[in-house]
Tab-separated table of C-alpha atoms in Angstrom:
chain	number	residue	atom	x	y	z
A	1	PHE	CA	-0.002	0.010	-0.007
A	2	PHE	CA	3.009	2.302	-0.148
A	3	TYR	CA	3.370	2.769	-3.873
A	4	ASN	CA	0.635	5.357	-4.671
A	5	ASN	CA	1.446	8.995	-5.276
A	6	ILE	CA	5.006	9.048	-4.016
A	7	THR	CA	6.031	12.682	-4.477
A	8	THR	CA	9.247	12.967	-2.503
A	9	ASP	CA	11.540	15.020	-4.784
A	10	ASN	CA	14.724	15.191	-2.708
A	11	PHE	CA	14.872	11.687	-1.383
A	12	LEU	CA	15.381	8.166	-2.559
A	13	PHE	CA	12.330	6.363	-1.150
A	14	ILE	CA	12.677	2.655	-0.606
A	15	SER	CA	9.778	0.419	0.480
A	16	LEU	CA	8.892	-3.219	1.038
A	17	PRO	CA	5.189	-2.712	0.383
A	18	THR	CA	3.597	-5.512	2.412
A	19	TYR	CA	3.209	-4.615	6.069
A	20	LEU	CA	4.347	-1.594	7.995
A	21	SER	CA	6.243	-2.328	11.186
A	22	PRO	CA	5.232	0.318	13.757
A	23	PHE	CA	8.370	-0.374	15.770
A	24	LEU	CA	10.600	1.250	13.083
A	25	SER	CA	11.120	4.960	13.680
A	26	TYR	CA	13.205	7.635	12.005
A	27	ASN	CA	15.600	9.821	13.978
A	28	HIS	CA	15.424	13.262	12.295
A	29	SER	CA	18.383	14.637	14.260
A	30	ASN	CA	21.031	12.373	12.763
A	31	GLN	CA	19.030	11.029	9.817
A	32	ARG	CA	19.314	7.409	10.935
A	33	PHE	CA	16.749	4.680	11.510
A	34	ARG	CA	16.577	3.052	14.899
A	35	LEU	CA	14.572	0.186	16.393
A	36	PRO	CA	12.987	1.133	19.722
A	37	LYS	CA	13.063	-1.394	22.530
A	38	GLN	CA	10.329	-3.972	22.088
A	39	GLN	CA	7.118	-3.149	23.961
A	40	PRO	CA	3.578	-4.596	24.066
A	41	HIS	CA	2.142	-1.798	21.885
A	42	PRO	CA	3.661	0.957	19.775
A	43	SER	CA	4.264	4.027	21.860
A	44	ARG	CA	2.580	7.293	20.880
A	45	GLU	CA	6.003	8.855	20.113
A	46	ASN	CA	6.884	6.024	17.705
A	47	ILE	CA	3.499	6.169	15.957
A	48	SER	CA	3.843	9.929	15.616
A	49	THR	CA	7.289	9.524	14.047
A	50	VAL	CA	6.124	6.908	11.613
A	51	THR	CA	3.147	9.053	10.734
A	52	SER	CA	5.338	12.031	9.958
A	53	ILE	CA	7.632	9.936	7.703
A	54	MET	CA	4.675	8.446	5.864
A	55	SER	CA	2.963	11.846	5.516
A	56	GLU	CA	5.996	13.227	3.802
A	57	ALA	CA	6.483	10.257	1.503
A	58	VAL	CA	3.007	9.009	0.606
A	59	PRO	CA	0.385	11.658	1.328
A	60	ASN	CA	-2.729	9.639	0.325
A	61	ALA	CA	-3.226	5.932	0.956
A	62	THR	CA	-0.355	5.502	3.394
A	63	GLN	CA	-1.301	8.622	5.317
A	64	ASP	CA	-4.803	7.182	5.839
A	65	CYS	CA	-3.254	3.984	7.236
A	66	ALA	CA	-0.950	5.950	9.521
A	67	LYS	CA	-3.788	8.161	10.749
A	68	ILE	CA	-5.925	5.159	11.657
A	69	THR	CA	-3.051	3.693	13.666
A	70	ALA	CA	-2.109	6.965	15.218
A	71	ASP	CA	-5.678	7.728	16.278
A	72	SER	CA	-5.921	4.292	17.904
A	73	TYR	CA	-2.981	5.082	20.200
A	74	SER	CA	-3.390	8.836	20.682
A	75	GLY	CA	-6.371	8.725	23.041
A	76	LYS	CA	-8.800	10.252	20.554
A	77	GLY	CA	-12.393	9.280	21.010
A	78	VAL	CA	-12.267	9.700	24.826
A	79	GLY	CA	-14.995	11.771	26.494
A	80	LYS	CA	-14.578	14.494	29.098
A	81	GLU	CA	-15.028	12.057	31.956
A	82	GLY	CA	-12.684	9.485	30.505
A	83	THR	CA	-15.420	7.402	28.817
A	84	LYS	CA	-14.673	6.232	25.268
A	85	THR	CA	-16.973	7.447	22.535
A	86	ARG	CA	-17.798	5.583	19.306
A	87	ALA	CA	-15.338	6.412	16.570
A	88	ASP	CA	-16.494	6.901	13.012
A	89	PHE	CA	-14.227	4.986	10.645
A	90	SER	CA	-16.616	4.985	7.671
A	91	LYS	CA	-14.349	7.151	5.554
A	92	TYR	CA	-11.673	4.479	5.784
A	93	ILE	CA	-13.910	1.713	4.378
A	94	PRO	CA	-12.504	2.037	0.796
A	95	PHE	CA	-8.981	1.668	2.203
A	96	ALA	CA	-10.095	-1.321	4.340
A	97	GLU	CA	-11.636	-2.976	1.291
A	98	LYS	CA	-8.350	-2.670	-0.544
A	99	ALA	CA	-6.689	-4.297	2.443
A	100	CYS	CA	-9.165	-7.156	2.366
A	101	GLU	CA	-8.521	-7.708	-1.306
A	102	PHE	CA	-4.786	-7.742	-0.667
A	103	LEU	CA	-5.086	-10.231	2.255
A	104	THR	CA	-7.321	-12.561	0.275
A	105	GLN	CA	-4.818	-12.773	-2.586
A	106	SER	CA	-1.677	-12.860	-0.458
A	107	THR	CA	-2.031	-16.249	1.225
A	108	ASP	CA	1.731	-16.794	1.533
A	109	PRO	CA	4.962	-14.769	1.124
A	110	PHE	CA	5.278	-15.705	-2.584
A	111	LEU	CA	1.786	-14.553	-3.405
A	112	ALA	CA	2.205	-11.421	-1.241
A	113	VAL	CA	5.217	-10.478	-3.378
A	114	LYS	CA	3.318	-11.373	-6.596
A	115	THR	CA	0.261	-9.316	-5.591
A	116	CYS	CA	2.458	-6.288	-4.845
A	117	SER	CA	4.513	-6.777	-7.997
A	118	ASP	CA	1.373	-6.816	-10.142
A	119	ALA	CA	0.234	-3.568	-8.469
A	120	LEU	CA	3.666	-1.978	-9.054
A	121	ASP	CA	3.517	-2.986	-12.707
A	122	ALA	CA	0.097	-1.402	-13.049
A	123	ALA	CA	1.472	1.781	-11.388
A	124	GLY	CA	4.259	2.124	-13.937
A	125	PHE	CA	7.148	0.804	-11.884
A	126	VAL	CA	10.031	-0.722	-13.880
A	127	LYS	CA	11.106	-4.229	-12.886
A	128	LEU	CA	14.881	-4.666	-12.494
A	129	SER	CA	16.929	-7.825	-12.459
A	130	LYS	CA	19.505	-8.435	-9.744
A	131	ARG	CA	21.566	-10.324	-12.284
A	132	GLU	CA	22.302	-7.068	-14.170
A	133	PRO	CA	23.901	-3.814	-12.878
A	134	PHE	CA	21.497	-0.941	-12.175
A	135	GLY	CA	23.984	1.603	-13.446
A	136	GLY	CA	22.575	3.700	-16.310
A	137	LYS	CA	19.014	2.447	-15.715
A	138	LEU	CA	17.979	4.693	-12.850
A	139	VAL	CA	16.881	8.219	-13.556
A	140	PRO	CA	15.547	11.015	-11.346
A	141	GLY	CA	11.778	10.693	-10.938
A	142	GLY	CA	11.869	7.004	-11.841
A	143	SER	CA	10.130	4.170	-10.003
A	144	TYR	CA	11.613	0.679	-9.836
A	145	TYR	CA	11.411	-2.637	-8.054
A	146	TYR	CA	13.057	-6.016	-7.878
A	147	THR	CA	12.382	-9.309	-6.101
A	148	VAL	CA	14.638	-11.762	-4.251
A	149	ASN	CA	13.846	-15.454	-4.392
A	150	HIS	CA	10.159	-14.636	-5.064
A	151	SER	CA	9.693	-13.997	-1.315
A	152	THR	CA	11.212	-10.520	-0.870
A	153	LEU	CA	10.260	-7.295	-2.680
A	154	VAL	CA	12.234	-4.046	-2.825
A	155	ALA	CA	10.483	-1.098	-4.458
A	156	PHE	CA	11.951	2.365	-4.690
A	157	THR	CA	11.463	5.773	-6.284
A	158	VAL	CA	14.160	8.316	-7.065
A	159	GLY	CA	13.246	11.888	-6.283
A	160	ALA	CA	13.104	14.259	-9.242
A	161	LYS	CA	15.724	16.483	-7.524
A	162	PHE	CA	17.676	13.653	-5.887
A	163	LYS	CA	21.409	14.019	-5.645
A	164	ALA	CA	23.911	11.609	-4.148
A	165	GLY	CA	24.270	12.491	-0.472
A	166	ASN	CA	20.709	13.769	0.018
A	167	GLY	CA	19.890	10.611	1.998
A	168	PHE	CA	17.017	8.206	1.704
A	169	LYS	CA	14.004	7.000	3.663
A	170	ILE	CA	12.956	3.370	4.241
A	171	ILE	CA	9.782	1.621	5.249
A	172	GLY	CA	10.402	-2.046	6.133
A	173	GLY	CA	8.082	-4.918	6.764
A	174	HIS	CA	7.605	-8.660	6.250
A	175	THR	CA	5.799	-10.864	3.805
A	176	ASP	CA	5.268	-13.934	5.993
A	177	SER	CA	2.639	-14.638	8.666
A	178	PRO	CA	1.795	-17.522	11.035
A	179	HIS	CA	0.340	-20.523	9.249
A	180	LEU	CA	0.393	-24.289	8.956
A	181	LYS	CA	3.347	-25.127	6.792
A	182	VAL	CA	3.562	-28.434	4.889
A	183	LYS	CA	6.440	-30.548	6.208
A	184	PRO	CA	9.283	-31.624	3.878
A	185	PHE	CA	7.951	-35.178	4.086
A	186	SER	CA	4.213	-34.627	4.257
A	187	LYS	CA	2.733	-38.144	3.846
A	188	ARG	CA	0.683	-39.107	6.881
A	189	ALA	CA	-2.289	-41.327	7.620
A	190	GLY	CA	-4.280	-42.588	10.540
A	191	ALA	CA	-7.599	-44.180	11.446
A	192	GLY	CA	-8.527	-44.667	7.798
A	193	CYS	CA	-7.848	-41.020	6.904
A	194	VAL	CA	-5.339	-39.543	4.501
A	195	GLN	CA	-3.706	-36.652	6.355
A	196	LEU	CA	-1.062	-34.027	5.678
A	197	GLY	CA	2.010	-33.570	7.806
A	198	VAL	CA	2.304	-29.887	8.820
A	199	GLU	CA	4.270	-27.776	11.251
A	200	CYS	CA	3.396	-24.499	12.969
A	201	TYR	CA	5.109	-21.592	11.384
A	202	GLY	CA	5.382	-18.529	13.666
A	203	GLY	CA	3.349	-17.779	16.762
A	204	GLY	CA	-0.226	-18.412	15.738
A	205	LEU	CA	-3.523	-18.805	17.561
A	206	TRP	CA	-3.679	-22.446	16.533
A	207	HIS	CA	-7.060	-23.225	18.059
A	208	THR	CA	-8.592	-20.890	15.442
A	209	TRP	CA	-7.483	-23.240	12.662
A	210	PHE	CA	-9.946	-26.003	13.658
A	211	ASP	CA	-13.023	-26.708	11.511
A	212	ARG	CA	-12.107	-24.356	8.726
A	213	ASP	CA	-12.029	-24.998	4.980
A	214	LEU	CA	-8.372	-24.910	4.090
A	215	GLY	CA	-6.730	-24.329	0.731
A	216	ILE	CA	-3.042	-24.637	-0.104
A	217	SER	CA	-0.600	-22.248	-1.793
A	218	GLY	CA	3.081	-21.580	-2.185
A	219	ARG	CA	6.106	-22.233	-4.382
A	220	VAL	CA	6.802	-25.312	-6.436
A	221	LEU	CA	10.199	-26.159	-7.981
A	222	VAL	CA	9.589	-27.682	-11.436
A	223	ARG	CA	12.009	-29.628	-13.629
A	224	THR	CA	12.037	-28.333	-17.204
A	225	ASN	CA	14.343	-28.518	-20.216
A	226	ASP	CA	16.194	-25.407	-21.368
A	227	ALA	CA	15.152	-24.609	-24.914
A	228	ASP	CA	18.673	-23.564	-25.944
A	229	THR	CA	20.946	-26.050	-24.147
A	230	ARG	CA	18.355	-28.823	-23.801
A	231	LYS	CA	19.657	-29.401	-20.313
A	232	GLU	CA	17.426	-29.843	-17.297
A	233	LYS	CA	16.858	-26.756	-15.203
A	234	ILE	CA	14.674	-25.874	-12.236
A	235	GLU	CA	11.963	-23.206	-12.469
A	236	GLN	CA	9.935	-21.667	-9.642
A	237	ARG	CA	6.146	-21.710	-10.101
A	238	ILE	CA	3.519	-20.223	-7.795
A	239	VAL	CA	0.417	-22.255	-7.052
A	240	ARG	CA	-2.770	-21.285	-5.198
A	241	ILE	CA	-5.587	-23.784	-4.735
A	242	ALA	CA	-8.392	-21.778	-3.167
A	243	ARG	CA	-10.852	-24.588	-2.522
A	244	PRO	CA	-11.373	-26.713	0.605
A	245	ILE	CA	-8.977	-29.604	0.165
A	246	ALA	CA	-8.119	-30.016	3.882
A	247	ARG	CA	-9.653	-29.618	7.275
A	248	VAL	CA	-8.382	-29.800	10.885
A	249	SER	CA	-11.409	-31.381	12.591
A	250	THR	CA	-12.376	-31.290	16.267
A	251	LEU	CA	-13.518	-34.444	17.948
A	252	CYS	CA	-17.317	-34.812	18.260
A	253	ILE	CA	-18.742	-33.814	21.622
A	254	HIS	CA	-19.798	-37.283	22.854
A	255	LEU	CA	-16.206	-38.542	22.455
A	256	GLN	CA	-14.793	-35.880	24.814
A	257	THR	CA	-15.053	-35.531	28.558
A	258	ALA	CA	-16.240	-32.278	30.153
A	259	GLU	CA	-12.686	-31.529	31.245
A	260	GLU	CA	-11.354	-32.045	27.709
A	261	ARG	CA	-13.998	-29.754	26.282
A	262	GLY	CA	-13.219	-27.074	28.834
A	263	ALA	CA	-9.493	-27.262	28.444
A	264	PHE	CA	-9.260	-27.674	24.679
A	265	LYS	CA	-5.503	-28.200	24.890
A	266	VAL	CA	-3.961	-28.456	21.431
A	267	ASN	CA	-1.075	-30.839	20.783
A	268	LYS	CA	0.477	-29.075	17.807
A	269	GLU	CA	2.128	-32.241	16.512
A	270	GLU	CA	-0.850	-34.651	16.842
A	271	HIS	CA	-3.971	-32.498	16.595
A	272	LEU	CA	-3.196	-30.095	13.770
A	273	SER	CA	-2.557	-32.541	10.966
A	274	PRO	CA	-5.397	-31.820	8.478
A	275	ILE	CA	-7.467	-34.507	6.801
A	276	LEU	CA	-7.315	-34.659	3.040
A	277	GLY	CA	-9.767	-37.530	2.596
A	278	THR	CA	-10.695	-41.012	3.773
A	279	LYS	CA	-9.863	-44.546	2.652
A	280	THR	CA	-10.031	-47.984	4.228
A	281	LEU	CA	-7.020	-49.415	6.020
A	282	LEU	CA	-7.129	-52.395	3.675
A	283	GLU	CA	-6.821	-50.112	0.569
A	284	SER	CA	-3.899	-48.377	2.236
A	285	GLY	CA	-2.069	-51.655	2.793
A	286	VAL	CA	-2.704	-52.928	-0.750
A	287	LYS	CA	-1.525	-49.665	-2.323
A	288	ALA	CA	1.580	-49.648	-0.210
A	289	GLN	CA	2.474	-53.104	-1.498
A	290	ILE	CA	1.571	-52.583	-5.154
A	291	ASN	CA	3.001	-49.097	-5.480
A	292	ARG	CA	6.220	-49.756	-3.602
A	293	PRO	CA	8.689	-47.181	-5.003
A	294	PRO	CA	11.612	-48.511	-7.051
A	295	GLU	CA	15.132	-47.970	-5.861
A	296	ASP	CA	15.766	-45.149	-8.325
A	297	GLU	CA	12.654	-43.140	-7.341
A	298	ASP	CA	13.118	-39.708	-5.825
A	299	PRO	CA	13.209	-40.200	-2.007
A	300	TRP	CA	11.590	-36.804	-1.544
A	301	ALA	CA	8.666	-37.636	-3.819
A	302	SER	CA	8.086	-40.942	-2.082
A	303	GLY	CA	7.558	-39.031	1.147
A	304	GLN	CA	4.649	-36.998	-0.275
A	305	GLU	CA	0.998	-37.873	-0.489
A	306	PRO	CA	0.407	-39.017	-4.139
A	307	GLU	CA	-3.016	-37.278	-4.334
A	308	LEU	CA	-1.425	-33.991	-3.302
A	309	MET	CA	1.299	-34.384	-5.908
A	310	ARG	CA	-1.307	-35.077	-8.601
A	311	LEU	CA	-3.387	-32.084	-7.565
A	312	ILE	CA	-0.414	-29.698	-7.702
A	313	ALA	CA	0.680	-31.128	-11.061
A	314	SER	CA	-2.811	-30.694	-12.433
A	315	GLU	CA	-2.995	-27.048	-11.302
A	316	LEU	CA	0.385	-26.303	-12.961
A	317	GLY	CA	-0.254	-28.347	-16.080
A	318	ILE	CA	2.812	-30.579	-15.564
A	319	ASP	CA	3.616	-34.231	-14.804
A	320	THR	CA	4.104	-35.242	-11.205
A	321	LYS	CA	7.699	-36.388	-12.041
A	322	GLN	CA	8.526	-32.788	-12.839
A	323	ILE	CA	7.944	-31.671	-9.300
A	324	ALA	CA	11.363	-31.448	-7.645
A	325	ASN	CA	10.291	-29.850	-4.353
A	326	PHE	CA	7.805	-27.407	-2.903
A	327	GLU	CA	7.259	-24.912	-0.115
A	328	LEU	CA	3.586	-24.872	0.652
A	329	GLY	CA	1.258	-23.649	3.395
A	330	LEU	CA	-2.372	-23.864	4.264
A	331	PHE	CA	-4.786	-20.943	4.374
A	332	ASP	CA	-8.434	-20.289	5.163
A	333	CYS	CA	-10.562	-20.327	2.042
A	334	GLN	CA	-12.884	-17.707	3.616
A	335	PRO	CA	-11.891	-14.367	1.997
A	336	ALA	CA	-11.161	-11.302	4.092
A	337	LEU	CA	-14.338	-9.328	4.648
A	338	LEU	CA	-15.744	-6.335	6.490
A	339	GLY	CA	-18.377	-7.372	8.980
A	340	GLY	CA	-20.899	-5.920	11.392
A	341	ILE	CA	-24.609	-5.178	11.330
A	342	LYS	CA	-23.980	-1.881	9.528
A	343	ASN	CA	-21.796	-3.524	6.849
């Protein structure tokens, strides 16, 4: 959200346009960035500093975002006797709707970078390659970006009056978020169910992942042949399957004790493995015998659920043998929405 109407003439403005970190503040006295000591919530001083930076750099969309955050921590909306009054955020609804659209599309770091890259392309930014020198390509007033490993995005604008030594301003953030990440060897089964081996990435509220329709997205490494050299090479492809292919189910009520229902203690290793489907134990045993992998088969591929491999291959229009590896995560198929009785 930091690439609209950047009008800073005298600065080089660099941005990772995904999430703003409120803990990053700018020291105007010595023109250096500093990271304040970690605290439960951003202090009013830090929010004010970030707001001033953003107001100078991006006076429209980013300023709205900064004002919402600053108002939340500045004590506005408090009555004379210390009672909070209802704040009117209706004017920020268009901005919130943009945020919802971004969150729905950005289900993992790779798609977050892709979503932002598409927006930068539409805004006239020029994509650069890290494999080639930037010298001679950057001009005053120009807007550029490049990506690193499909998971990091650096976008920047050069002020129309920029001269070397004028300094620059940075907004930093991150493209990842807590989610259930597919394990390197994801094949798992139990009680007649085909499951998916996952691990908890980041510090999430894992109890909120139960009984949700889960899709899967991320990066897939695909084996292809180079058209010129005819040698095998590895390409990165992005996949997003936004339909309910998995579910982390809770146990039905009559199979739990009152204490278990009250505690709802989650064992992250045992309880968070989502179910992909069901099959009889007999069918599992027969398939394991008939489809025993040959000695020359890829050990990594043999550790993946065949149905998942076929689904990914189908989505990408390739053969399962072309999948060399992947980095996938689960996400809630429910899109980001604005709620409330007043819409």
